[in-house]
Coordinates of C-alpha atoms in Angstrom, one line a residue:
M1 CA 81.1 99.2 169.6
T2 CA 78.7 96.2 169.5
H3 CA 80.4 93.0 168.3
L4 CA 79.2 89.5 167.5
D5 CA 81.9 86.8 167.7
N6 CA 81.8 83.9 165.2
A7 CA 78.8 85.3 163.3
L8 CA 78.6 82.3 160.9
A9 CA 78.3 79.9 163.8
H10 CA 75.8 82.2 165.6
Y11 CA 73.6 82.3 162.5
Y12 CA 74.4 78.8 161.3
D13 CA 70.9 77.4 161.6
V14 CA 69.4 80.5 159.9
L15 CA 71.8 80.3 157.0
K16 CA 71.3 76.5 156.6
R17 CA 67.6 77.0 156.5
A18 CA 67.8 79.9 154.0
M19 CA 70.1 77.9 151.8
N20 CA 67.8 74.9 151.8
D21 CA 64.8 77.1 151.0
Y22 CA 66.6 78.9 148.3
Q23 CA 67.6 75.7 146.6
R24 CA 63.9 74.7 146.5
S25 CA 62.6 78.1 145.4
P26 CA 61.3 78.9 141.9
E27 CA 64.2 81.4 141.4
F28 CA 66.8 78.7 141.7
E29 CA 68.0 77.6 138.3
P30 CA 69.9 74.3 137.9
S31 CA 73.5 74.7 136.8
E32 CA 75.1 72.9 133.9
N33 CA 78.3 72.9 135.9
F34 CA 79.1 71.1 139.2
L35 CA 77.4 72.9 142.1
P36 CA 77.5 71.4 145.6
A37 CA 74.2 71.2 147.4
F38 CA 73.2 74.3 149.3
D39 CA 73.6 72.5 152.6
L40 CA 76.0 72.6 155.4
P41 CA 77.6 69.9 157.7
V42 CA 76.3 69.5 161.3
L43 CA 77.6 72.4 163.5
D44 CA 80.0 70.6 165.9
S45 CA 83.0 71.9 167.8
T46 CA 85.3 71.4 164.8
M47 CA 83.0 73.4 162.5
E48 CA 82.7 76.1 165.1
K49 CA 86.5 76.3 165.2
F50 CA 86.7 76.5 161.4
L51 CA 84.2 79.4 161.4
Q52 CA 85.8 81.3 164.3
P53 CA 87.2 84.3 162.5
S54 CA 83.8 85.4 161.2
G55 CA 83.1 88.2 163.6
I56 CA 81.0 91.3 162.8
G57 CA 80.9 94.6 164.6
I58 CA 79.1 97.9 164.3
T59 CA 80.8 101.1 165.5
E60 CA 79.4 104.7 165.7
L61 CA 81.6 107.1 163.7
G62 CA 79.8 110.3 164.7
D63 CA 77.8 112.9 162.8
Q64 CA 78.7 114.4 159.4
G65 CA 76.4 117.3 158.3
S66 CA 72.9 116.0 158.7
C67 CA 73.9 112.3 158.7
S68 CA 75.1 109.9 161.4
L69 CA 77.8 107.5 160.3
H70 CA 78.2 103.9 161.5
L71 CA 80.7 101.2 160.5
L72 CA 79.7 97.6 159.7
N73 CA 83.1 95.9 160.3
L74 CA 83.3 92.8 158.1
M75 CA 87.1 92.4 158.4
S76 CA 87.6 90.5 161.7
N77 CA 89.6 87.6 160.1
P78 CA 93.3 88.5 160.5
G79 CA 94.0 86.0 157.7
T80 CA 92.1 88.1 155.1
R81 CA 91.0 91.4 156.5
T82 CA 88.2 91.5 154.0
T83 CA 84.5 90.5 153.8
K84 CA 85.4 87.7 151.4
T85 CA 85.8 85.5 154.5
F86 CA 82.0 84.9 154.8
G87 CA 81.3 83.6 151.4
S88 CA 84.6 81.7 151.2
M89 CA 83.9 79.8 154.5
I90 CA 80.3 79.0 153.5
N91 CA 81.5 77.7 150.1
V92 CA 84.2 75.6 151.7
A93 CA 81.6 74.3 154.2
R94 CA 79.4 73.3 151.3
A95 CA 82.4 71.5 149.7
V96 CA 83.1 69.7 152.9
N97 CA 79.4 68.6 153.1
H98 CA 79.6 67.3 149.5
I99 CA 82.9 65.4 150.2
R100 CA 81.4 63.7 153.3
T101 CA 78.1 62.9 151.6
T102 CA 79.6 61.5 148.3
G103 CA 83.2 60.6 149.0
E104 CA 84.2 62.7 145.9
R105 CA 87.2 65.0 145.9
V106 CA 86.4 68.7 145.3
F107 CA 88.9 71.1 143.6
I108 CA 87.9 74.8 143.8
I109 CA 88.8 76.9 140.8
S110 CA 88.6 80.6 141.1
P111 CA 89.7 83.7 139.2
S112 CA 90.4 86.7 141.5
S113 CA 91.8 90.2 141.7
G114 CA 93.5 89.1 144.9
N115 CA 91.1 89.2 147.9
K116 CA 88.8 86.3 146.9
A117 CA 91.9 84.2 146.3
T118 CA 93.2 85.0 149.7
A119 CA 89.9 84.3 151.4
L120 CA 89.2 81.0 149.6
R121 CA 92.8 79.8 150.3
N122 CA 92.4 80.8 153.9
A123 CA 89.2 78.9 154.2
V124 CA 90.7 75.8 152.5
E125 CA 93.7 76.0 154.8
R126 CA 91.5 76.2 157.9
A127 CA 89.3 73.3 156.8
V128 CA 92.4 71.1 156.5
S129 CA 94.1 72.3 159.6
V130 CA 91.1 71.8 161.9
G131 CA 90.5 68.4 160.4
L132 CA 87.2 68.9 158.5
V133 CA 88.9 67.3 155.4
S134 CA 92.2 65.9 154.3
D135 CA 94.6 67.9 152.1
T136 CA 93.8 65.8 149.1
E137 CA 90.0 65.7 149.5
L138 CA 89.7 69.5 149.1
Q139 CA 92.1 71.5 146.9
I140 CA 92.1 75.0 145.3
A141 CA 93.7 76.6 142.3
T142 CA 93.4 80.4 141.9
A143 CA 94.4 82.7 139.0
V144 CA 95.0 86.4 139.4
P145 CA 96.2 89.1 137.0
E146 CA 99.8 90.3 137.3
A147 CA 98.5 93.7 138.5
S148 CA 97.3 92.1 141.7
R149 CA 100.5 90.4 142.7
H150 CA 101.1 92.8 145.5
K151 CA 97.7 91.8 147.0
L152 CA 98.6 88.1 147.3
W153 CA 99.0 86.8 150.9
S154 CA 101.5 84.1 152.0
S155 CA 99.9 81.5 154.2
G156 CA 100.2 77.9 155.2
L157 CA 99.2 76.9 151.6
S158 CA 102.3 78.6 150.3
D159 CA 104.8 78.0 153.1
D160 CA 104.3 74.2 153.2
P161 CA 105.8 72.6 150.1
R162 CA 103.2 69.8 150.0
L163 CA 100.3 72.2 150.4
R164 CA 101.8 74.6 147.8
E165 CA 101.9 71.8 145.3
L166 CA 98.4 70.8 146.0
N167 CA 97.0 74.3 146.0
P168 CA 98.7 76.4 143.2
M169 CA 98.4 80.1 142.8
A170 CA 98.7 81.1 139.1
V171 CA 99.5 84.6 137.9
L172 CA 98.5 85.7 134.4
P173 CA 100.5 88.7 132.9
C174 CA 97.4 90.2 131.2
E175 CA 96.8 93.9 130.6
V176 CA 93.1 93.6 131.1
P177 CA 92.3 91.9 134.4
V178 CA 89.0 90.5 133.3
H179 CA 90.9 88.2 131.0
V180 CA 91.5 86.0 134.0
K181 CA 87.8 85.4 134.4
L182 CA 87.5 84.6 130.7
M183 CA 90.5 82.2 130.9
I184 CA 89.0 80.3 133.8
A185 CA 85.6 80.0 132.1
E186 CA 87.3 78.6 129.0
F187 CA 89.3 76.1 131.1
M188 CA 86.2 74.9 132.9
S189 CA 84.3 74.4 129.6
R190 CA 87.1 72.4 128.2
H191 CA 88.3 70.2 131.1
T192 CA 85.5 69.8 133.8
D193 CA 84.4 66.4 132.5
E194 CA 88.0 65.2 131.9
F195 CA 89.0 65.8 135.6
H196 CA 85.9 64.0 136.9
Q197 CA 86.4 61.0 134.6
R198 CA 90.2 60.7 135.0
Y199 CA 90.7 61.6 138.7
G200 CA 87.2 61.4 140.2
I201 CA 87.5 65.2 141.0
R202 CA 84.7 67.7 140.9
L203 CA 86.0 71.0 139.6
W204 CA 84.0 73.8 141.2
H205 CA 84.0 77.3 139.6
T206 CA 82.7 79.3 142.6
L207 CA 82.3 82.7 140.8
E208 CA 78.5 82.5 140.5
L209 CA 76.5 85.1 142.4
R210 CA 74.4 82.5 144.3
N211 CA 77.5 81.0 145.8
Y212 CA 78.1 84.1 147.8
M213 CA 74.6 85.6 148.2
V214 CA 73.3 83.5 151.1
A215 CA 76.5 83.9 153.1
D216 CA 76.3 87.7 152.8
M217 CA 72.8 87.7 154.3
V218 CA 74.7 87.8 157.7
R219 CA 75.1 91.5 157.0
A220 CA 71.3 92.0 157.4
L221 CA 71.1 89.6 160.4
A222 CA 73.9 91.6 162.1
E223 CA 72.3 94.9 161.2
H224 CA 69.0 93.8 162.8
D225 CA 70.7 92.5 166.0
L226 CA 73.4 95.2 166.4
M227 CA 71.8 98.4 165.1
P228 CA 68.5 99.5 166.6
V229 CA 65.8 100.9 164.2
T230 CA 65.5 104.7 165.0
G231 CA 62.9 105.7 162.4
R232 CA 65.4 107.6 160.3
G233 CA 66.2 106.6 156.8
R234 CA 69.2 104.3 156.5
T235 CA 71.7 104.1 153.6
H236 CA 74.2 101.3 153.1
A237 CA 77.4 102.6 151.6
H238 CA 79.8 100.1 149.9
A239 CA 82.8 100.3 147.6
V240 CA 81.7 98.0 144.9
S241 CA 82.9 96.2 141.7
S242 CA 79.8 94.2 141.0
A243 CA 78.0 94.7 144.4
L244 CA 77.6 91.0 145.2
G245 CA 77.7 91.8 148.9
L246 CA 74.8 94.2 148.6
L247 CA 72.7 91.6 146.8
G248 CA 73.4 89.3 149.7
L249 CA 72.3 92.1 152.0
Q250 CA 69.1 92.4 150.0
F251 CA 68.6 88.6 150.2
G252 CA 68.9 88.9 154.0
H253 CA 66.4 91.8 154.2
R254 CA 63.9 89.7 152.2
E255 CA 64.4 86.6 154.4
L256 CA 63.9 88.8 157.5
A257 CA 60.7 90.3 156.0
K258 CA 59.4 86.8 155.4
A259 CA 59.8 86.1 159.1
G260 CA 58.0 89.3 160.0
V261 CA 61.1 91.2 161.0
G262 CA 61.3 94.8 159.8
L263 CA 64.3 96.8 158.8
P264 CA 64.5 100.3 157.3
A265 CA 63.9 100.3 153.5
L266 CA 67.1 99.1 151.8
Q267 CA 68.8 102.2 150.4
L268 CA 72.2 101.9 148.8
L269 CA 75.1 104.2 148.0
L270 CA 77.5 102.6 145.5
V271 CA 81.1 103.9 145.6
Q272 CA 83.4 103.2 142.7
H273 CA 86.7 104.5 141.2
L274 CA 87.5 106.0 137.8
G275 CA 89.0 102.8 136.4
T276 CA 85.6 100.9 136.6
P277 CA 82.7 103.3 137.2
D278 CA 80.3 101.0 135.3
M279 CA 77.6 100.6 138.1
V280 CA 77.4 104.4 138.7
L281 CA 77.1 105.0 134.9
G282 CA 74.5 102.2 134.7
L283 CA 72.5 103.7 137.5
Y284 CA 72.3 107.2 136.1
H285 CA 72.5 106.6 132.4
D286 CA 71.3 103.0 131.8
S287 CA 74.6 102.6 129.9
F288 CA 78.2 101.5 130.6
D289 CA 79.5 103.8 127.8
M290 CA 82.7 105.4 129.2
D291 CA 82.0 108.4 127.0
L292 CA 79.4 109.4 129.6
V293 CA 82.1 110.1 132.2
P294 CA 82.4 113.8 132.4
K295 CA 85.3 115.5 130.6
Y296 CA 88.3 116.5 132.7
H297 CA 90.5 119.5 132.0
R298 CA 94.1 119.8 133.1
G299 CA 94.9 122.9 135.2
A300 CA 98.2 124.8 135.6
D301 CA 98.9 122.7 138.7
G302 CA 98.8 119.5 136.7
L303 CA 95.5 118.3 138.3
Y304 CA 92.4 117.4 136.3
R305 CA 89.1 118.9 137.2
Q306 CA 85.4 118.8 136.3
D307 CA 82.3 120.4 137.8
E308 CA 79.5 119.0 135.5
D309 CA 78.6 115.9 137.6
P310 CA 78.6 115.7 141.4
H311 CA 78.6 111.9 141.1
F312 CA 82.2 111.9 139.7
P313 CA 85.4 113.2 141.2
A314 CA 85.9 116.9 141.1
V315 CA 89.6 116.5 141.1
T316 CA 91.9 113.7 140.0
F317 CA 95.6 113.1 139.2
D318 CA 94.6 111.2 136.1
P319 CA 91.1 110.7 134.6
E320 CA 92.2 107.1 133.6
E321 CA 93.7 106.1 136.9
H322 CA 93.0 102.7 138.5
L323 CA 93.0 103.3 142.2
D324 CA 92.8 99.6 143.4
A325 CA 93.1 96.3 141.5
T326 CA 90.3 94.9 143.6
F327 CA 87.7 96.8 141.5
Y328 CA 88.1 95.5 137.9
S329 CA 84.7 94.2 136.8
R330 CA 83.3 95.8 133.7
T331 CA 79.7 95.8 132.6
P332 CA 78.6 93.7 135.7
V333 CA 75.4 91.7 135.1
T334 CA 74.3 92.6 138.6
S335 CA 73.8 96.3 137.6
P336 CA 70.1 96.0 136.7
R337 CA 69.2 94.3 140.0
I338 CA 71.0 97.0 142.0
N339 CA 69.5 99.8 139.9
K340 CA 66.0 98.4 140.7
V341 CA 66.7 98.5 144.4
I342 CA 68.0 102.0 144.3
R343 CA 65.2 103.3 142.1
E344 CA 62.5 101.7 144.3
N345 CA 64.0 102.7 147.7
G346 CA 66.3 105.6 147.1
G347 CA 70.1 105.9 147.3
G348 CA 72.6 106.7 144.6
G349 CA 76.2 106.3 143.4
I350 CA 79.4 108.2 143.5
V351 CA 82.9 107.8 142.0
V352 CA 86.1 108.8 143.9
S353 CA 89.6 109.5 142.8
L354 CA 93.0 108.8 144.5
Y355 CA 93.4 112.5 144.9
E356 CA 90.2 112.7 146.9
C357 CA 91.0 109.7 149.0
L358 CA 94.4 111.2 149.9
Q359 CA 92.8 114.6 150.7
R360 CA 90.4 112.8 153.1
Y361 CA 92.9 110.2 154.4
N362 CA 93.9 111.8 157.7
E363 CA 90.3 112.7 158.5
I364 CA 89.2 109.1 157.8
R365 CA 92.2 107.7 159.8
D366 CA 91.1 109.7 162.8
M367 CA 87.5 108.7 162.4
L368 CA 88.4 105.0 162.4
A369 CA 91.0 105.3 165.2
T370 CA 89.1 103.2 167.7
S371 CA 87.9 100.5 165.3
V372 CA 90.2 100.1 162.3
S373 CA 94.0 100.8 162.1
L374 CA 95.2 102.6 158.9
P375 CA 98.9 103.1 158.2
A376 CA 100.1 106.6 158.9
D377 CA 101.6 106.7 155.4
P378 CA 98.9 106.0 152.8
R379 CA 101.5 104.7 150.5
R380 CA 101.6 101.6 152.7
L381 CA 97.9 100.9 152.2
R382 CA 97.3 97.9 149.9
E383 CA 93.5 97.6 150.1
W384 CA 91.6 100.8 149.5
S385 CA 88.0 99.6 149.8
L386 CA 87.2 101.2 153.2
V387 CA 88.9 104.5 152.4
M388 CA 87.1 104.6 149.1
A389 CA 83.7 104.0 150.8
L390 CA 84.2 106.7 153.4
T391 CA 85.6 109.2 150.9
G392 CA 82.5 108.6 148.8
V393 CA 80.2 109.1 151.8
L394 CA 81.9 112.3 152.9
N395 CA 81.9 113.7 149.4
G396 CA 78.3 112.6 148.9
I397 CA 77.2 114.5 152.0
E398 CA 79.1 117.6 151.0
R399 CA 77.6 117.5 147.5
G400 CA 74.0 116.7 148.5
V401 CA 74.0 113.3 147.0
I402 CA 72.9 112.0 150.4
A403 CA 71.4 113.9 153.3
D404 CA 69.6 113.5 156.7
R405 CA 70.1 109.8 157.1
E406 CA 71.9 107.1 159.1
I407 CA 74.7 105.8 156.9
L408 CA 76.0 102.3 157.6
V409 CA 79.4 102.0 155.8
H410 CA 80.3 98.4 154.9
A411 CA 83.9 98.0 155.9
S412 CA 84.6 95.3 153.2
G413 CA 88.4 95.5 153.1
S414 CA 91.4 97.3 154.5
Y415 CA 95.0 96.2 155.0
G416 CA 98.5 97.7 154.8
E417 CA 102.0 96.4 154.2
D418 CA 102.4 95.4 157.9
D419 CA 99.2 93.3 158.0
Y420 CA 100.5 90.4 155.8
R421 CA 103.4 88.8 154.0
V422 CA 103.3 89.2 150.2
L423 CA 103.3 85.9 148.4
S424 CA 106.8 85.3 147.0
P425 CA 107.0 85.0 143.2
A426 CA 108.7 81.6 143.9
D427 CA 105.5 80.4 145.5
S428 CA 103.3 81.2 142.5
V429 CA 103.2 79.9 139.0
R430 CA 103.4 82.2 135.9
I431 CA 100.9 81.1 133.2
D432 CA 100.3 82.5 129.7
G433 CA 96.9 81.1 129.1
V434 CA 94.4 78.2 129.4
E435 CA 96.8 75.4 128.4
D436 CA 99.3 76.5 131.1
F437 CA 96.6 76.7 133.7
Y438 CA 95.4 73.2 132.7
Q439 CA 98.9 71.8 133.3
V440 CA 99.1 73.5 136.7
V441 CA 95.7 72.0 137.8
R442 CA 96.5 68.6 136.4
H443 CA 99.8 68.4 138.2
A444 CA 98.1 69.4 141.5
A445 CA 95.3 66.8 140.9
E446 CA 97.8 64.0 140.3
A447 CA 99.9 65.1 143.3
G448 CA 96.8 64.4 145.4

């Protein structure tokens, strides 16, 4: 395995320059909402300490058919075990820069299916604990759907009563997870100006693609430094909801090309699950219509099967299953951009089922034995992103969706019951809508 410790500090100057250039580029559109400058504080010892958990590694996983598999491990932070660390730390660093430059308080507001909330809270906690900011200069309020409660991590922000009051976690009992995003958008449109005028606080809705894109270019930088070019085609495989990480990867490839640094053509393999297969549908049908999902037929053994489309599961327990709450985005606006990359450079998409993941589970666990630890009992797994990605890759090789390539699998998330403490219901706040969330954020603002 090749590994790069503290990748964000290692590439800090490159990221800072890319952010500055991006902000001045024609493609940058001004925002009607508050947006901290795309700039970072000076990289001193305190900032290096803050960024410490941002390691990246690449591991060879061996050959499968005509393909050679490699793992891009983006899960080095033990406080998150997901790739959300990179974007979250850069966002918090931008907030710190704004606070130091203007003296204004910043209050991050974010909807999440769980992992983004964990990573942003982890980054805010680290910024406060290492002394980049005080606990009242930078705060965060996150909102997640009830279905994601099991994915919420306890941390210093929940264990300490003062920090818990300043940084609330709200849970919305909605049947459709995307309602959390809609609720936050409504809250921001109603109350952003009020919080600035009343409390001098800048509410920052961090969900925009550009807030994560530049940070995710570290994937391309690490690919260049840690994985030699062999002349074979290379496919990046990723379990995706809206593929923000892959757009960051594309941004990194573009920046390297500007500097005269070559990488293999950017080919992508999108892996999704049956609950939200929108990007795969969009790729092959230019439509998100769920009627385009192949029809499944129940067999005598109770399993559902189809053999019409190799890009969808051959077997599933339930054609309407939701394998993991992480993947809940519907009709993602990123789909056309990703489709363009795949249609120009090659690649594809594949959907997996829980049944297929379980059938592959021991094979994947053995494959990852030297790099990532999976629980022996798959029922103890709480984040399925990595298992989904590898299941999609192995199925894709068997079905001829991909062949004769290097495949770099993006390990974007994997954790089990033993890797974290689930946030106690007593440490979160149940809300029923925008007005409840407003009261939660206002209380936290006034407590600061």
